[in-house]
C-alpha cells in the first residue's frame, strides 16, 4: 500500500490538471486582491464622498448608512480580511471539483485503474489511497489560495492586528475550513468513483455544490421553523458561515459533525460501490 500511495502522490503532483488548477487559483486570487484594491481606492476618493453626501441630502438615510457601512469595511481591509474571504465564493470548491473529477476519472477512461486492480491490490485499499491523495490535493489548493490572499493583502495594507486571542481564533478558523474542505473533497471522490466520467463527474460535483444550497433554502421556506434550518447542516453553507475568525460554538460543532458524517458516508459508499463493480 505504501508504494501505491507514493505513486499516487507523485501522479498528483506531476499531473497537468493539478498544475493548471494551482495556476488558475493563483490568478483568481490575484484578481480578487486587485479588485479590492481598486474598490478601496474608489471608496476613498472625493467623488464617492460627494455621492454619499448627495444621497444623504435627498433623504435616503438608509442607503447612506448602508454605503457608510460598506465604505468602512473596504477602508479597513487588511490581509486578515482577505484570508477570511478565501473560502467563500466557491472558488476553491469549484476548482476542487475539477481536480478530483480529472484525477479520479481519468484513471478509468485511460485504463490505468484496471491495471492497478489487476496487480492484486484490494479494491478498498485502492479507493482509500485515491481518497486520501485527492483530499491532500484539495488541501494544497486551499493552502495556495489562502497564501496568495494573505500575502497580497499584507503587501497592500498590512496583515492587521494580531493582539489578544487572534492566533487562537486564526487557528480555529483554519482547522475548521480545512476540515470542511477535506470532507467536501471526500464527497467528490465518492461521486467521481460512482460516475467514472470526467465531464459528468465535474458537472455533477459542481451542480450538487451549487444547487443543493438552493434546494435546502426552499425546504427551509416550506418548513418555516425559527429553531431549525436544514441548510445549516449542508457543507456548502457551513463553509460560508465559517468564513470568519469570530467562529461561534454552534458553527464549530455543526462543522465537525457534518464533516465526520460526510467522511464516513463518502468512504463507505464509495468503497462498497467500487468493490462490487467491474473495472473496464
mmCIF file of C-alpha atoms in Angstrom:
data_model
loop_
_atom_site.group_PDB
_atom_site.id
_atom_site.type_symbol
_atom_site.label_atom_id
_atom_site.label_comp_id
_atom_site.label_asym_id
_atom_site.label_seq_id
_atom_site.Cartn_x
_atom_site.Cartn_y
_atom_site.Cartn_z
ATOM 1 C CA UNK A 1 0.000 0.000 0.000
ATOM 2 C CA UNK A 2 2.934 2.333 0.686
ATOM 3 C CA UNK A 3 4.169 2.048 -2.902
ATOM 4 C CA UNK A 4 0.650 2.646 -4.224
ATOM 5 C CA UNK A 5 0.276 5.690 -2.003
ATOM 6 C CA UNK A 6 3.675 7.052 -3.071
ATOM 7 C CA UNK A 7 2.824 6.511 -6.742
ATOM 8 C CA UNK A 8 -0.487 8.372 -6.382
ATOM 9 C CA UNK A 9 1.184 11.326 -4.651
ATOM 10 C CA UNK A 10 3.746 11.586 -7.446
ATOM 11 C CA UNK A 11 0.986 11.242 -10.044
ATOM 12 C CA UNK A 12 -0.981 14.067 -8.427
ATOM 13 C CA UNK A 13 1.935 16.481 -8.100
ATOM 14 C CA UNK A 14 3.111 15.833 -11.667
ATOM 15 C CA UNK A 15 -0.339 15.998 -13.250
ATOM 16 C CA UNK A 16 -1.178 18.875 -15.595
ATOM 17 C CA UNK A 17 -4.613 19.222 -14.014
ATOM 18 C CA UNK A 18 -3.127 19.952 -10.589
ATOM 19 C CA UNK A 19 -0.667 22.465 -12.035
ATOM 20 C CA UNK A 20 -3.393 24.211 -14.041
ATOM 21 C CA UNK A 21 -5.727 24.357 -11.018
ATOM 22 C CA UNK A 22 -2.906 25.908 -8.944
ATOM 23 C CA UNK A 23 -2.200 28.485 -11.664
ATOM 24 C CA UNK A 24 -5.902 29.316 -12.002
ATOM 25 C CA UNK A 25 -6.398 29.701 -8.259
ATOM 26 C CA UNK A 26 -3.325 31.964 -8.025
ATOM 27 C CA UNK A 27 -4.659 34.050 -10.912
ATOM 28 C CA UNK A 28 -8.166 34.336 -9.467
ATOM 29 C CA UNK A 29 -6.779 35.210 -6.036
ATOM 30 C CA UNK A 30 -4.641 37.958 -7.550
ATOM 31 C CA UNK A 31 -7.661 39.301 -9.444
ATOM 32 C CA UNK A 32 -9.688 39.355 -6.221
ATOM 33 C CA UNK A 33 -6.928 41.171 -4.338
ATOM 34 C CA UNK A 34 -6.655 43.667 -7.187
ATOM 35 C CA UNK A 35 -10.429 44.168 -7.222
ATOM 36 C CA UNK A 36 -10.498 45.025 -3.526
ATOM 37 C CA UNK A 37 -7.537 47.368 -4.014
ATOM 38 C CA UNK A 38 -9.468 49.207 -6.751
ATOM 39 C CA UNK A 39 -12.606 49.315 -4.614
ATOM 40 C CA UNK A 40 -10.652 50.691 -1.686
ATOM 41 C CA UNK A 41 -9.170 53.406 -3.894
ATOM 42 C CA UNK A 42 -12.574 54.225 -5.359
ATOM 43 C CA UNK A 43 -14.342 54.377 -1.995
ATOM 44 C CA UNK A 44 -11.706 56.689 -0.551
ATOM 45 C CA UNK A 45 -11.986 59.151 -3.451
ATOM 46 C CA UNK A 46 -13.548 62.604 -3.192
ATOM 47 C CA UNK A 47 -16.170 61.666 -5.788
ATOM 48 C CA UNK A 48 -17.516 58.871 -3.552
ATOM 49 C CA UNK A 49 -17.720 61.283 -0.625
ATOM 50 C CA UNK A 50 -19.792 63.657 -2.746
ATOM 51 C CA UNK A 51 -22.089 60.824 -3.821
ATOM 52 C CA UNK A 52 -22.714 59.876 -0.190
ATOM 53 C CA UNK A 53 -23.435 63.480 0.752
ATOM 54 C CA UNK A 54 -25.887 63.767 -2.142
ATOM 55 C CA UNK A 55 -27.647 60.550 -1.111
ATOM 56 C CA UNK A 56 -27.960 61.904 2.418
ATOM 57 C CA UNK A 57 -29.289 65.271 1.234
ATOM 58 C CA UNK A 58 -32.004 63.520 -0.770
ATOM 59 C CA UNK A 59 -33.326 61.915 2.396
ATOM 60 C CA UNK A 60 -32.186 58.384 1.596
ATOM 61 C CA UNK A 61 -30.698 57.810 5.042
ATOM 62 C CA UNK A 62 -30.997 54.025 4.847
ATOM 63 C CA UNK A 63 -28.959 53.851 1.648
ATOM 64 C CA UNK A 64 -26.429 56.279 3.085
ATOM 65 C CA UNK A 65 -25.962 54.120 6.205
ATOM 66 C CA UNK A 66 -25.508 51.034 4.037
ATOM 67 C CA UNK A 67 -22.905 52.806 1.907
ATOM 68 C CA UNK A 68 -21.073 54.043 5.001
ATOM 69 C CA UNK A 69 -21.021 50.531 6.398
ATOM 70 C CA UNK A 70 -19.594 49.127 3.176
ATOM 71 C CA UNK A 71 -17.131 52.010 2.985
ATOM 72 C CA UNK A 72 -15.909 51.239 6.488
ATOM 73 C CA UNK A 73 -15.444 47.573 5.652
ATOM 74 C CA UNK A 74 -13.493 48.307 2.463
ATOM 75 C CA UNK A 75 -11.435 51.078 4.084
ATOM 76 C CA UNK A 76 -10.370 48.793 6.938
ATOM 77 C CA UNK A 77 -9.451 45.910 4.612
ATOM 78 C CA UNK A 78 -6.284 44.000 5.632
ATOM 79 C CA UNK A 79 -4.637 40.691 4.845
ATOM 80 C CA UNK A 80 -6.742 39.084 7.578
ATOM 81 C CA UNK A 81 -9.976 40.030 5.807
ATOM 82 C CA UNK A 82 -8.774 38.506 2.555
ATOM 83 C CA UNK A 83 -7.893 35.272 4.362
ATOM 84 C CA UNK A 84 -11.480 35.144 5.642
ATOM 85 C CA UNK A 85 -12.742 35.664 2.094
ATOM 86 C CA UNK A 86 -10.520 32.885 0.697
ATOM 87 C CA UNK A 87 -13.008 30.087 1.295
ATOM 88 C CA UNK A 88 -16.206 31.984 0.477
ATOM 89 C CA UNK A 89 -17.354 32.453 -3.095
ATOM 90 C CA UNK A 90 -16.867 28.798 -4.177
ATOM 91 C CA UNK A 91 -13.533 29.427 -5.965
ATOM 92 C CA UNK A 92 -11.692 26.689 -4.097
ATOM 93 C CA UNK A 93 -14.695 24.376 -4.204
ATOM 94 C CA UNK A 94 -15.191 24.608 -7.978
ATOM 95 C CA UNK A 95 -11.508 24.008 -8.715
ATOM 96 C CA UNK A 96 -11.604 21.136 -6.228
ATOM 97 C CA UNK A 97 -14.440 19.565 -8.245
ATOM 98 C CA UNK A 98 -12.376 19.914 -11.423
ATOM 99 C CA UNK A 99 -9.226 18.465 -9.847
ATOM 100 C CA UNK A 100 -10.968 15.485 -8.235
ATOM 101 C CA UNK A 101 -13.024 14.731 -11.349
ATOM 102 C CA UNK A 102 -9.935 14.619 -13.567
ATOM 103 C CA UNK A 103 -7.650 12.895 -11.058
ATOM 104 C CA UNK A 104 -10.107 10.094 -10.299
ATOM 105 C CA UNK A 105 -11.997 9.570 -13.549
ATOM 106 C CA UNK A 106 -9.016 9.759 -15.898
ATOM 107 C CA UNK A 107 -7.834 6.521 -14.291
ATOM 108 C CA UNK A 108 -10.948 4.755 -15.548
ATOM 109 C CA UNK A 109 -11.035 6.283 -19.025
ATOM 110 C CA UNK A 110 -7.345 5.605 -19.644
ATOM 111 C CA UNK A 111 -7.384 2.018 -18.345
ATOM 112 C CA UNK A 112 -4.931 2.753 -15.518
ATOM 113 C CA UNK A 113 -7.422 1.704 -12.839
ATOM 114 C CA UNK A 114 -7.833 -1.718 -14.450
ATOM 115 C CA UNK A 115 -4.055 -2.196 -14.414
ATOM 116 C CA UNK A 116 -3.825 -1.221 -10.744
ATOM 117 C CA UNK A 117 -6.677 -3.546 -9.781
ATOM 118 C CA UNK A 118 -5.082 -6.417 -11.711
ATOM 119 C CA UNK A 119 -1.914 -6.198 -9.591
ATOM 120 C CA UNK A 120 -3.692 -7.762 -6.646
ATOM 121 C CA UNK A 121 -4.348 -4.651 -4.587
ATOM 122 C CA UNK A 122 -7.506 -4.680 -2.504
ATOM 123 C CA UNK A 123 -10.270 -2.546 -4.006
ATOM 124 C CA UNK A 124 -10.790 -0.909 -0.611
ATOM 125 C CA UNK A 125 -7.079 -0.031 -0.386
ATOM 126 C CA UNK A 126 -7.110 1.427 -3.904
ATOM 127 C CA UNK A 127 -10.121 3.552 -3.023
ATOM 128 C CA UNK A 128 -8.588 4.599 0.316
ATOM 129 C CA UNK A 129 -5.361 5.749 -1.349
ATOM 130 C CA UNK A 130 -7.219 7.682 -4.050
ATOM 131 C CA UNK A 131 -9.472 9.149 -1.383
ATOM 132 C CA UNK A 132 -6.604 10.363 0.816
ATOM 133 C CA UNK A 133 -4.480 11.687 -2.055
ATOM 134 C CA UNK A 134 -7.435 13.574 -3.537
ATOM 135 C CA UNK A 135 -8.077 15.204 -0.161
ATOM 136 C CA UNK A 136 -4.378 16.064 0.028
ATOM 137 C CA UNK A 137 -4.603 17.740 -3.383
ATOM 138 C CA UNK A 138 -7.661 19.710 -2.299
ATOM 139 C CA UNK A 139 -5.910 20.924 0.831
ATOM 140 C CA UNK A 140 -2.915 22.050 -1.236
ATOM 141 C CA UNK A 141 -5.242 24.138 -3.420
ATOM 142 C CA UNK A 142 -6.661 25.747 -0.290
ATOM 143 C CA UNK A 143 -3.172 26.478 1.048
ATOM 144 C CA UNK A 144 -2.197 28.145 -2.234
ATOM 145 C CA UNK A 145 -5.349 30.313 -2.227
ATOM 146 C CA UNK A 146 -5.002 31.381 1.418
ATOM 147 C CA UNK A 147 -1.287 32.107 0.997
ATOM 148 C CA UNK A 148 -1.789 34.310 -2.068
ATOM 149 C CA UNK A 149 -4.677 36.218 -0.474
ATOM 150 C CA UNK A 150 -2.784 36.742 2.797
ATOM 151 C CA UNK A 151 0.398 37.803 1.014
ATOM 152 C CA UNK A 152 -1.388 40.152 -1.393
ATOM 153 C CA UNK A 153 -3.457 41.804 1.337
ATOM 154 C CA UNK A 154 -0.474 42.125 3.660
ATOM 155 C CA UNK A 155 1.698 43.744 0.993
ATOM 156 C CA UNK A 156 -1.010 46.297 0.192
ATOM 157 C CA UNK A 157 -2.463 47.106 3.609
ATOM 158 C CA UNK A 158 -0.613 45.042 6.219
ATOM 159 C CA UNK A 159 -1.814 41.827 7.838
ATOM 160 C CA UNK A 160 -3.787 43.530 10.605
ATOM 161 C CA UNK A 161 -3.931 43.461 14.387
ATOM 162 C CA UNK A 162 -2.725 40.181 15.928
ATOM 163 C CA UNK A 163 -3.181 41.069 19.589
ATOM 164 C CA UNK A 164 -5.358 39.302 22.122
ATOM 165 C CA UNK A 165 -6.782 35.915 21.100
ATOM 166 C CA UNK A 166 -6.138 36.415 17.391
ATOM 167 C CA UNK A 167 -3.832 33.444 16.857
ATOM 168 C CA UNK A 168 -6.205 31.118 18.705
ATOM 169 C CA UNK A 169 -9.134 32.312 16.586
ATOM 170 C CA UNK A 170 -6.986 32.127 13.445
ATOM 171 C CA UNK A 171 -6.026 28.515 14.204
ATOM 172 C CA UNK A 172 -9.680 27.543 14.803
ATOM 173 C CA UNK A 173 -10.678 29.199 11.531
ATOM 174 C CA UNK A 174 -8.055 27.318 9.516
ATOM 175 C CA UNK A 175 -8.753 23.971 11.213
ATOM 176 C CA UNK A 176 -12.499 24.195 10.576
ATOM 177 C CA UNK A 177 -12.106 25.387 6.981
ATOM 178 C CA UNK A 178 -9.545 22.709 6.101
ATOM 179 C CA UNK A 179 -11.731 20.081 7.799
ATOM 180 C CA UNK A 180 -14.754 21.143 5.719
ATOM 181 C CA UNK A 181 -12.648 21.303 2.566
ATOM 182 C CA UNK A 182 -11.349 17.770 3.190
ATOM 183 C CA UNK A 183 -14.858 16.433 3.804
ATOM 184 C CA UNK A 184 -16.084 18.053 0.590
ATOM 185 C CA UNK A 185 -13.157 16.537 -1.337
ATOM 186 C CA UNK A 186 -14.026 13.105 0.040
ATOM 187 C CA UNK A 187 -17.635 13.539 -1.048
ATOM 188 C CA UNK A 188 -16.482 14.480 -4.558
ATOM 189 C CA UNK A 189 -14.209 11.433 -4.716
ATOM 190 C CA UNK A 190 -17.193 9.211 -3.924
ATOM 191 C CA UNK A 191 -19.295 10.825 -6.671
ATOM 192 C CA UNK A 192 -16.420 10.518 -9.157
ATOM 193 C CA UNK A 193 -15.880 6.812 -8.406
ATOM 194 C CA UNK A 194 -19.581 6.180 -8.998
ATOM 195 C CA UNK A 195 -19.865 8.155 -12.260
ATOM 196 C CA UNK A 196 -16.357 7.386 -13.677
ATOM 197 C CA UNK A 197 -16.603 10.018 -16.388
ATOM 198 C CA UNK A 198 -14.524 13.202 -16.201
ATOM 199 C CA UNK A 199 -17.063 15.622 -17.663
ATOM 200 C CA UNK A 200 -20.094 14.138 -15.928
ATOM 201 C CA UNK A 201 -18.301 13.945 -12.568
ATOM 202 C CA UNK A 202 -17.132 17.553 -12.697
ATOM 203 C CA UNK A 203 -20.618 18.737 -13.713
ATOM 204 C CA UNK A 204 -22.273 16.614 -11.004
ATOM 205 C CA UNK A 205 -19.942 17.810 -8.236
ATOM 206 C CA UNK A 206 -20.322 21.459 -9.199
ATOM 207 C CA UNK A 207 -24.068 21.009 -9.683
ATOM 208 C CA UNK A 208 -24.541 19.486 -6.240
ATOM 209 C CA UNK A 209 -22.401 22.236 -4.735
ATOM 210 C CA UNK A 210 -24.442 24.983 -6.384
ATOM 211 C CA UNK A 211 -27.993 23.651 -6.384
ATOM 212 C CA UNK A 212 -28.048 21.897 -3.000
ATOM 213 C CA UNK A 213 -27.961 25.282 -1.283
ATOM 214 C CA UNK A 214 -30.929 26.473 -3.356
ATOM 215 C CA UNK A 215 -32.873 23.264 -2.740
ATOM 216 C CA UNK A 216 -32.278 23.346 1.012
ATOM 217 C CA UNK A 217 -33.284 27.018 1.117
ATOM 218 C CA UNK A 218 -36.622 26.093 -0.474
ATOM 219 C CA UNK A 219 -37.061 23.277 2.070
ATOM 220 C CA UNK A 220 -36.384 25.734 4.909
ATOM 221 C CA UNK A 221 -39.032 28.081 3.472
ATOM 222 C CA UNK A 222 -41.537 25.206 3.439
ATOM 223 C CA UNK A 223 -40.672 24.098 6.977
ATOM 224 C CA UNK A 224 -40.686 27.733 8.186
ATOM 225 C CA UNK A 225 -39.076 26.965 11.538
ATOM 226 C CA UNK A 226 -37.343 29.562 13.717
ATOM 227 C CA UNK A 227 -35.377 26.980 15.677
ATOM 228 C CA UNK A 228 -34.098 24.647 12.955
ATOM 229 C CA UNK A 229 -32.691 25.063 9.460
ATOM 230 C CA UNK A 230 -31.819 22.153 7.172
ATOM 231 C CA UNK A 231 -29.439 24.412 5.258
ATOM 232 C CA UNK A 232 -27.310 24.900 8.366
ATOM 233 C CA UNK A 233 -26.192 21.280 8.002
ATOM 234 C CA UNK A 234 -25.111 21.497 4.360
ATOM 235 C CA UNK A 235 -21.354 21.675 3.968
ATOM 236 C CA UNK A 236 -21.515 24.433 1.340
ATOM 237 C CA UNK A 237 -23.390 26.718 3.721
ATOM 238 C CA UNK A 238 -21.101 25.801 6.603
ATOM 239 C CA UNK A 239 -18.034 26.839 4.593
ATOM 240 C CA UNK A 240 -19.568 30.305 4.139
ATOM 241 C CA UNK A 241 -20.745 30.509 7.751
ATOM 242 C CA UNK A 242 -17.237 29.605 8.938
ATOM 243 C CA UNK A 243 -15.596 32.313 6.784
ATOM 244 C CA UNK A 244 -14.837 34.488 9.806
ATOM 245 C CA UNK A 245 -12.305 34.421 12.620
ATOM 246 C CA UNK A 246 -15.154 35.011 15.096
ATOM 247 C CA UNK A 247 -16.487 31.469 14.886
ATOM 248 C CA UNK A 248 -19.424 30.624 17.129
ATOM 249 C CA UNK A 249 -19.504 27.341 19.045
ATOM 250 C CA UNK A 250 -22.613 26.355 17.085
ATOM 251 C CA UNK A 251 -20.824 26.677 13.728
ATOM 252 C CA UNK A 252 -17.798 24.770 15.036
ATOM 253 C CA UNK A 253 -19.938 21.919 16.386
ATOM 254 C CA UNK A 254 -22.014 21.604 13.219
ATOM 255 C CA UNK A 255 -18.900 21.763 11.040
ATOM 256 C CA UNK A 256 -17.224 18.924 12.941
ATOM 257 C CA UNK A 257 -20.358 16.751 12.995
ATOM 258 C CA UNK A 258 -21.191 17.262 9.309
ATOM 259 C CA UNK A 259 -17.567 16.692 8.262
ATOM 260 C CA UNK A 260 -17.287 13.437 10.208
ATOM 261 C CA UNK A 261 -20.589 12.167 8.809
ATOM 262 C CA UNK A 262 -19.508 13.031 5.259
ATOM 263 C CA UNK A 263 -16.135 11.326 5.761
ATOM 264 C CA UNK A 264 -17.792 8.108 6.905
ATOM 265 C CA UNK A 265 -20.564 8.083 4.291
ATOM 266 C CA UNK A 266 -18.373 9.057 1.332
ATOM 267 C CA UNK A 267 -15.717 6.495 2.216
ATOM 268 C CA UNK A 268 -18.091 3.601 2.948
ATOM 269 C CA UNK A 269 -20.419 4.225 -0.016
ATOM 270 C CA UNK A 270 -17.556 4.794 -2.453
ATOM 271 C CA UNK A 271 -15.521 1.815 -1.250
ATOM 272 C CA UNK A 272 -18.507 -0.568 -1.318
ATOM 273 C CA UNK A 273 -19.544 0.592 -4.779
ATOM 274 C CA UNK A 274 -16.017 0.255 -6.173
ATOM 275 C CA UNK A 275 -15.530 -3.150 -4.549
ATOM 276 C CA UNK A 276 -18.699 -4.552 -6.098
ATOM 277 C CA UNK A 277 -18.385 -3.048 -9.578
ATOM 278 C CA UNK A 278 -16.440 -4.069 -12.659
ATOM 279 C CA UNK A 279 -13.390 -2.095 -13.758
ATOM 280 C CA UNK A 280 -13.151 -1.806 -17.518
#
